[in-house]
Amino acid sequence: CGKKEEAPAAPAAAPEAAAPVADKLKVGFMYVSPIGDGGWTFQHELGRKAIQEKFGDKIETSMVESVPESADAERVMRDMIGQGNKLVFATSFGYQDFVQKVAADTPGVKFEHATGYKTADNAAVYDTKTFEGAYLAGIVAGAMTKTVGVVASVPIPEVVRNINSFVLGAQSVDPSIKAKVVWVNEWFAPPKESEAANSLINGGVDVMYQNTNSPAVLKTAEERGARAFGKDGDMSGFAPKAHLGSAVIDWTPYYTKVVQDTLDGKWQTGNFWWGVKEGAIDLKKIADDVPQEIKDKVEKAKAGMKDGTFAVWTGPVKDNAGKEVLEAGKVADDAWLRSINFYVNGIEGKVPG
Ligand code: GUN
């Protein structure tokens, strides 16, 4: 597909095409929420800054924040392309169909869509194994309470998988752990995230995880004397008393690879999913009052994820209606993990939809 690039780009990009020296690779990032001070988008921004620093004047990066998962996303990507960006990172699930549409019209541009599942010759999808971080956080939670809660964002398999993985981690310490979930149906809505956290606490939860994009759950836990985790970024600074650990994503290794491949003319489409093993996921800053044996258990799980001897989703696993969904000894493959739409045993209620 490399050959397709020149023809369609010619009318709009004639001066560039004629340039005798190699231009900088222009790389655009599109974010769903404000960069803010911690969370999903903040981590993507750290990745962008890291590659800008690493590749210096070989690349020129830019970003647009707070782009809704609507036709606005298409407009922003077309604008980025008009400005000469040849590599576009679209960093939220709901951008998927807009990426597909724009990619079909602009074969000379490479697209990278975070957390989606649709690919094209010039559009790859990528994600990190956030469920591994959720499981590690769960191990810590399991030692600190009997009832955990999760503030959930948008009901897609990724989020259901993270809720379940957190609970499986907790149950690896204490099989009797029960969990409650409240959905806010948005990625970034701090007031709703706080409201959901308050309702969990009012319902008897004292340790929370979340799949939303701000530190609101953690801040609410701090105010209410409960405990919670940071997610995506290191959120320890927001809640010194409540913070139990942060399940951190580092997008830098993947972004570095993609930019290097693009500069080398080796960019490829595909579906890339990096985790603890690749240095993309870690549980950081575990609280001082977490017992040492639990910290050791986290380290052991991490070591197993790194050397391939431990997989979070190893059977037997039962759903919350008691049905076996993964038989004993079986390790789930990626396709199975990508289609999870049930709650594991111990979680109250039903997956929406
Ligand atoms: N957009 C903003 N946050 C997220 C997230 O955690 N997952 C996905 N898939 N998209 C997002």
Short mmCIF file of C-alpha atoms and ligand atoms in Angstrom, two decimals:
data_model
loop_
_atom_site.label_atom_id
_atom_site.label_comp_id
_atom_site.label_asym_id
_atom_site.label_seq_id
_atom_site.Cartn_x
_atom_site.Cartn_y
_atom_site.Cartn_z
CA CYS A 1 0.00 0.00 0.00
CA GLY A 2 3.02 2.28 0.19
CA LYS A 3 2.64 3.09 -3.51
CA LYS A 4 -0.87 4.41 -3.11
CA GLU A 5 0.45 7.34 -1.17
CA GLU A 6 1.73 9.56 -3.94
CA ALA A 7 -1.18 9.80 -6.32
CA PRO A 8 -4.04 11.04 -4.12
CA ALA A 9 -1.77 13.36 -2.13
CA ALA A 10 -0.50 15.19 -5.22
CA PRO A 11 -3.03 18.04 -5.66
CA ALA A 12 -3.14 19.10 -2.02
CA ALA A 13 0.46 18.47 -1.14
CA ALA A 14 2.30 19.41 -4.34
CA PRO A 15 4.90 21.69 -2.71
CA GLU A 16 5.72 19.06 -0.12
CA ALA A 17 5.96 16.29 -2.68
CA ALA A 18 8.42 18.38 -4.69
CA ALA A 19 10.62 19.25 -1.74
CA PRO A 20 14.16 18.00 -2.28
CA VAL A 21 14.95 17.31 1.35
CA ALA A 22 13.09 15.04 3.73
CA ASP A 23 10.51 16.96 5.72
CA LYS A 24 9.86 16.42 9.36
CA LEU A 25 7.30 13.73 10.04
CA LYS A 26 4.25 15.54 11.35
CA VAL A 27 2.37 13.57 13.98
CA GLY A 28 -1.05 14.59 15.32
CA PHE A 29 -2.77 13.41 18.50
CA MET A 30 -6.50 13.67 19.15
CA TYR A 31 -7.74 13.54 22.75
CA VAL A 32 -11.28 13.00 24.05
CA SER A 33 -10.91 14.96 27.30
CA PRO A 34 -8.83 17.89 28.50
CA ILE A 35 -5.23 16.91 29.26
CA GLY A 36 -6.00 17.94 32.81
CA ASP A 37 -3.84 16.90 35.68
CA GLY A 38 -3.95 13.11 35.54
CA GLY A 39 -5.61 10.20 33.79
CA TRP A 40 -6.08 8.70 30.33
CA THR A 41 -5.47 11.77 28.21
CA PHE A 42 -2.72 13.07 30.46
CA GLN A 43 -0.82 9.81 29.89
CA HIS A 44 -1.18 10.08 26.10
CA GLU A 45 0.18 13.60 26.37
CA LEU A 46 3.18 12.31 28.34
CA GLY A 47 3.75 9.85 25.50
CA ARG A 48 3.55 12.61 22.90
CA LYS A 49 6.05 14.77 24.80
CA ALA A 50 8.37 11.80 25.24
CA ILE A 51 8.52 11.04 21.51
CA GLN A 52 8.96 14.72 20.65
CA GLU A 53 11.93 14.79 23.01
CA LYS A 54 13.31 11.48 21.77
CA PHE A 55 13.09 12.14 18.02
CA GLY A 56 13.92 15.86 18.26
CA ASP A 57 13.79 17.67 14.92
CA LYS A 58 12.95 14.52 12.97
CA ILE A 59 9.32 14.93 13.98
CA GLU A 60 6.84 17.65 14.79
CA THR A 61 3.98 16.64 17.07
CA SER A 62 0.79 18.47 17.91
CA MET A 63 -2.43 17.68 19.71
CA VAL A 64 -6.06 18.70 19.94
CA GLU A 65 -7.81 18.05 23.25
CA SER A 66 -11.50 17.72 24.25
CA VAL A 67 -12.62 16.32 20.88
CA PRO A 68 -16.02 14.60 21.26
CA GLU A 69 -16.61 11.14 19.82
CA SER A 70 -18.79 12.63 17.07
CA ALA A 71 -18.47 14.23 13.64
CA ASP A 72 -16.15 16.71 15.40
CA ALA A 73 -13.55 13.96 15.41
CA GLU A 74 -13.74 13.68 11.62
CA ARG A 75 -13.39 17.45 11.22
CA VAL A 76 -10.38 17.56 13.54
CA MET A 77 -8.62 14.70 11.73
CA ARG A 78 -9.24 16.28 8.31
CA ASP A 79 -7.84 19.51 9.67
CA MET A 80 -4.76 17.71 10.98
CA ILE A 81 -4.23 16.14 7.57
CA GLY A 82 -4.68 19.53 5.89
CA GLN A 83 -1.84 20.75 8.09
CA GLY A 84 0.46 18.02 6.80
CA ASN A 85 0.22 15.39 9.52
CA LYS A 86 1.15 11.99 8.10
CA LEU A 87 0.62 9.99 11.27
CA VAL A 88 -2.49 10.47 13.41
CA PHE A 89 -3.13 8.96 16.85
CA ALA A 90 -6.83 8.93 17.73
CA THR A 91 -6.92 8.08 21.41
CA SER A 92 -10.49 7.14 22.31
CA PHE A 93 -12.72 4.18 21.51
CA GLY A 94 -15.60 6.20 20.06
CA TYR A 95 -13.41 7.68 17.30
CA GLN A 96 -13.40 4.32 15.58
CA ASP A 97 -15.83 4.86 12.69
CA PHE A 98 -14.50 8.36 12.01
CA VAL A 99 -10.96 6.98 11.77
CA GLN A 100 -12.16 4.37 9.30
CA LYS A 101 -13.91 7.00 7.17
CA VAL A 102 -11.03 9.48 7.07
CA ALA A 103 -8.44 6.72 6.58
CA ALA A 104 -10.35 5.45 3.52
CA ASP A 105 -10.15 8.93 1.98
CA THR A 106 -6.49 9.58 2.77
CA PRO A 107 -4.34 6.55 1.96
CA GLY A 108 -1.15 8.63 2.29
CA VAL A 109 -1.73 9.10 6.02
CA LYS A 110 -1.21 6.43 8.69
CA PHE A 111 -3.78 6.18 11.46
CA GLU A 112 -3.42 4.64 14.89
CA HIS A 113 -6.65 4.15 16.82
CA ALA A 114 -6.43 3.40 20.54
CA THR A 115 -8.64 0.57 21.86
CA GLY A 116 -10.72 -0.03 18.74
CA TYR A 117 -11.00 -3.20 16.68
CA LYS A 118 -11.41 -2.02 13.08
CA THR A 119 -8.28 -1.86 10.94
CA ALA A 120 -7.47 -0.85 7.35
CA ASP A 121 -4.32 -0.86 5.21
CA ASN A 122 -3.42 2.54 6.65
CA ALA A 123 -5.17 2.22 10.03
CA ALA A 124 -3.85 0.13 12.92
CA VAL A 125 -5.41 -0.35 16.33
CA TYR A 126 -3.45 -0.40 19.55
CA ASP A 127 -4.16 -0.71 23.23
CA THR A 128 -2.51 -1.50 26.52
CA LYS A 129 -3.49 -4.38 28.76
CA THR A 130 -5.18 -2.18 31.32
CA PHE A 131 -6.76 -5.35 32.68
CA GLU A 132 -3.36 -6.45 33.98
CA GLY A 133 -3.08 -3.23 36.00
CA ALA A 134 -6.66 -3.74 37.22
CA TYR A 135 -5.80 -7.27 38.39
CA LEU A 136 -2.70 -6.06 40.26
CA ALA A 137 -4.77 -3.34 41.94
CA GLY A 138 -7.34 -6.02 42.80
CA ILE A 139 -4.71 -8.01 44.69
CA VAL A 140 -4.14 -4.98 46.90
CA ALA A 141 -7.88 -4.32 47.28
CA GLY A 142 -8.47 -7.92 48.35
CA ALA A 143 -6.26 -7.43 51.36
CA MET A 144 -7.94 -4.21 52.48
CA THR A 145 -11.69 -4.89 52.44
CA LYS A 146 -14.56 -7.34 51.84
CA THR A 147 -16.58 -5.14 49.48
CA VAL A 148 -15.06 -3.37 46.52
CA GLY A 149 -16.71 -1.00 44.08
CA VAL A 150 -15.97 0.20 40.57
CA VAL A 151 -16.97 3.47 38.92
CA ALA A 152 -17.35 2.36 35.32
CA SER A 153 -17.30 4.52 32.21
CA VAL A 154 -18.60 3.33 28.83
CA PRO A 155 -19.98 -0.23 28.60
CA ILE A 156 -17.58 -1.79 26.09
CA PRO A 157 -15.68 -5.08 26.54
CA GLU A 158 -12.49 -3.26 27.61
CA VAL A 159 -14.23 -1.75 30.61
CA VAL A 160 -16.14 -4.89 31.57
CA ARG A 161 -12.85 -6.80 31.33
CA ASN A 162 -11.16 -4.31 33.64
CA ILE A 163 -13.94 -4.49 36.24
CA ASN A 164 -13.77 -8.28 36.17
CA SER A 165 -9.98 -8.36 36.29
CA PHE A 166 -9.96 -6.08 39.33
CA VAL A 167 -12.43 -8.39 41.09
CA LEU A 168 -10.48 -11.52 40.09
CA GLY A 169 -7.35 -9.96 41.58
CA ALA A 170 -9.20 -9.21 44.83
CA GLN A 171 -10.64 -12.74 44.94
CA SER A 172 -7.16 -14.21 44.46
CA VAL A 173 -6.51 -12.91 47.98
CA ASP A 174 -10.00 -13.40 49.43
CA PRO A 175 -12.43 -15.54 47.38
CA SER A 176 -15.42 -14.17 49.33
CA ILE A 177 -14.97 -10.60 48.00
CA LYS A 178 -18.13 -8.98 46.62
CA ALA A 179 -18.27 -6.06 44.20
CA LYS A 180 -20.65 -3.32 43.13
CA VAL A 181 -20.49 -1.32 39.90
CA VAL A 182 -21.90 2.10 39.01
CA TRP A 183 -21.83 3.22 35.37
CA VAL A 184 -21.50 6.88 34.39
CA ASN A 185 -21.61 6.20 30.62
CA GLU A 186 -18.90 8.74 29.87
CA TRP A 187 -15.13 8.69 29.84
CA PHE A 188 -14.65 12.03 31.49
CA ALA A 189 -17.30 13.53 33.77
CA PRO A 190 -15.74 14.42 37.13
CA PRO A 191 -18.99 15.45 38.90
CA LYS A 192 -20.72 12.23 37.80
CA GLU A 193 -17.64 10.21 38.73
CA SER A 194 -17.79 11.69 42.25
CA GLU A 195 -21.52 11.08 42.51
CA ALA A 196 -21.00 7.44 41.52
CA ALA A 197 -18.22 7.09 44.09
CA ASN A 198 -20.45 8.57 46.77
CA SER A 199 -23.24 6.16 45.95
CA LEU A 200 -20.84 3.21 46.17
CA ILE A 201 -19.57 4.40 49.55
CA ASN A 202 -23.16 4.92 50.76
CA GLY A 203 -23.83 1.33 49.70
CA GLY A 204 -21.08 -0.06 51.93
CA VAL A 205 -18.07 -0.02 49.60
CA ASP A 206 -14.80 1.17 51.11
CA VAL A 207 -12.26 0.39 48.37
CA MET A 208 -12.84 1.64 44.81
CA TYR A 209 -11.41 1.25 41.35
CA GLN A 210 -12.51 3.22 38.29
CA ASN A 211 -12.32 3.22 34.52
CA THR A 212 -13.09 6.89 34.10
CA ASN A 213 -10.56 9.53 33.16
CA SER A 214 -10.10 11.79 36.17
CA PRO A 215 -8.96 11.61 39.79
CA ALA A 216 -12.52 12.38 40.98
CA VAL A 217 -13.12 8.92 42.49
CA LEU A 218 -9.89 9.11 44.43
CA LYS A 219 -10.63 12.64 45.63
CA THR A 220 -14.08 11.53 46.79
CA ALA A 221 -12.54 8.60 48.65
CA GLU A 222 -10.18 11.02 50.38
CA GLU A 223 -13.08 13.21 51.51
CA ARG A 224 -15.14 10.26 52.70
CA GLY A 225 -12.39 8.30 54.48
CA ALA A 226 -12.51 5.45 51.95
CA ARG A 227 -9.68 4.07 49.80
CA ALA A 228 -9.21 4.01 46.03
CA PHE A 229 -6.74 3.55 43.22
CA GLY A 230 -5.33 5.86 40.62
CA LYS A 231 -5.79 4.68 37.07
CA ASP A 232 -3.88 5.43 33.86
CA GLY A 233 -1.56 7.91 35.60
CA ASP A 234 0.14 8.18 38.97
CA MET A 235 -2.63 9.81 41.03
CA SER A 236 -0.98 9.45 44.42
CA GLY A 237 -0.70 13.22 44.81
CA PHE A 238 -4.47 13.73 44.76
CA ALA A 239 -5.30 11.68 47.82
CA PRO A 240 -2.43 10.99 50.19
CA LYS A 241 -4.62 9.07 52.67
CA ALA A 242 -6.99 7.28 50.28
CA HIS A 243 -4.50 6.24 47.60
CA LEU A 244 -3.75 2.49 47.57
CA GLY A 245 -1.74 2.40 44.33
CA SER A 246 -1.96 3.60 40.73
CA ALA A 247 -2.41 1.32 37.73
CA VAL A 248 -0.31 3.33 35.31
CA ILE A 249 -0.17 3.20 31.51
CA ASP A 250 3.01 4.18 29.73
CA TRP A 251 2.25 4.79 26.04
CA THR A 252 5.84 5.85 25.32
CA PRO A 253 7.28 2.45 24.31
CA TYR A 254 4.52 1.93 21.73
CA TYR A 255 4.61 5.50 20.43
CA THR A 256 8.37 5.26 20.06
CA LYS A 257 8.07 2.08 18.03
CA VAL A 258 5.38 3.47 15.72
CA VAL A 259 7.29 6.69 15.01
CA GLN A 260 10.55 4.80 14.41
CA ASP A 261 8.78 2.37 12.06
CA THR A 262 7.16 5.26 10.19
CA LEU A 263 10.48 7.09 9.81
CA ASP A 264 12.05 3.86 8.56
CA GLY A 265 9.23 3.27 6.08
CA LYS A 266 8.27 0.12 7.97
CA TRP A 267 4.93 1.14 9.46
CA GLN A 268 2.44 -1.71 9.42
CA THR A 269 -1.22 -2.03 10.13
CA GLY A 270 -2.34 -4.53 12.75
CA ASN A 271 -3.72 -4.91 16.23
CA PHE A 272 -1.17 -4.25 18.96
CA TRP A 273 -1.80 -4.94 22.63
CA TRP A 274 1.03 -4.24 25.05
CA GLY A 275 1.06 -4.93 28.78
CA VAL A 276 3.32 -5.43 31.79
CA LYS A 277 5.65 -7.50 29.63
CA GLU A 278 6.34 -4.64 27.23
CA GLY A 279 6.65 -2.00 29.96
CA ALA A 280 3.29 -0.45 29.08
CA ILE A 281 1.47 -1.28 32.36
CA ASP A 282 2.55 -1.18 35.99
CA LEU A 283 1.03 -0.81 39.47
CA LYS A 284 2.91 2.02 41.14
CA LYS A 285 3.15 3.63 44.57
CA ILE A 286 1.43 0.93 46.61
CA ALA A 287 0.42 2.45 49.97
CA ASP A 288 2.66 1.93 52.99
CA ASP A 289 -0.06 0.24 55.03
CA VAL A 290 -0.54 -2.58 52.51
CA PRO A 291 0.96 -5.75 54.04
CA GLN A 292 4.36 -6.80 52.68
CA GLU A 293 3.07 -10.25 51.70
CA ILE A 294 0.53 -8.55 49.44
CA LYS A 295 3.20 -6.37 47.86
CA ASP A 296 5.17 -9.59 47.27
CA LYS A 297 2.11 -11.18 45.67
CA VAL A 298 1.81 -8.21 43.30
CA GLU A 299 5.49 -8.55 42.36
CA LYS A 300 5.06 -12.26 41.76
CA ALA A 301 2.05 -11.72 39.49
CA LYS A 302 3.98 -9.05 37.60
CA ALA A 303 6.98 -11.34 37.16
CA GLY A 304 4.65 -14.03 35.81
CA MET A 305 3.06 -11.57 33.35
CA LYS A 306 6.56 -10.64 32.20
CA ASP A 307 7.87 -14.13 31.63
CA GLY A 308 4.59 -15.55 30.38
CA THR A 309 4.04 -17.99 33.25
CA PHE A 310 0.96 -16.17 34.57
CA ALA A 311 -2.16 -15.00 32.72
CA VAL A 312 -4.94 -13.14 34.53
CA TRP A 313 -7.60 -14.98 32.56
CA THR A 314 -6.86 -18.59 33.36
CA GLY A 315 -9.81 -20.92 34.09
CA PRO A 316 -11.79 -21.86 35.97
CA VAL A 317 -13.78 -18.63 35.76
CA LYS A 318 -17.51 -18.45 36.48
CA ASP A 319 -19.89 -15.64 35.63
CA ASN A 320 -22.15 -14.16 38.29
CA ALA A 321 -24.96 -16.54 37.37
CA GLY A 322 -22.70 -19.46 38.25
CA LYS A 323 -22.01 -20.55 34.67
CA GLU A 324 -18.46 -21.63 33.85
CA VAL A 325 -17.19 -19.29 31.15
CA LEU A 326 -13.58 -20.47 31.06
CA GLU A 327 -12.77 -24.05 31.92
CA ALA A 328 -10.10 -25.06 34.42
CA GLY A 329 -6.57 -24.66 33.15
CA LYS A 330 -7.59 -22.86 29.96
CA VAL A 331 -5.94 -19.52 29.16
CA ALA A 332 -8.20 -17.06 27.32
CA ASP A 333 -6.96 -15.88 23.93
CA ASP A 334 -7.13 -12.27 22.75
CA ALA A 335 -10.33 -12.77 20.75
CA TRP A 336 -12.08 -14.16 23.82
CA LEU A 337 -10.77 -11.31 26.00
CA ARG A 338 -12.00 -8.76 23.48
CA SER A 339 -15.56 -10.00 23.63
CA ILE A 340 -16.15 -10.24 27.39
CA ASN A 341 -19.71 -9.17 28.19
CA PHE A 342 -20.46 -10.78 31.56
CA TYR A 343 -19.61 -10.09 35.18
CA VAL A 344 -17.57 -12.63 37.09
CA ASN A 345 -18.90 -14.34 40.18
CA GLY A 346 -19.21 -11.92 43.11
CA ILE A 347 -20.19 -8.82 41.12
CA GLU A 348 -23.72 -7.56 41.68
CA GLY A 349 -26.07 -6.86 38.77
CA LYS A 350 -25.79 -7.22 35.02
CA VAL A 351 -23.64 -5.74 32.27
CA PRO A 352 -25.69 -2.94 30.67
CA GLY A 353 -27.10 -3.39 27.17
N1 GUN B 1 -11.35 7.25 25.95
C1 GUN B 1 -11.08 7.87 27.05
N2 GUN B 1 -10.73 7.02 28.00
C2 GUN B 1 -10.76 5.82 27.47
C3 GUN B 1 -10.50 4.53 27.98
O1 GUN B 1 -10.16 4.31 29.13
N3 GUN B 1 -10.68 3.55 27.09
C4 GUN B 1 -11.08 3.77 25.82
N4 GUN B 1 -11.27 2.72 25.04
N5 GUN B 1 -11.31 4.95 25.32
C5 GUN B 1 -11.15 5.96 26.16
#
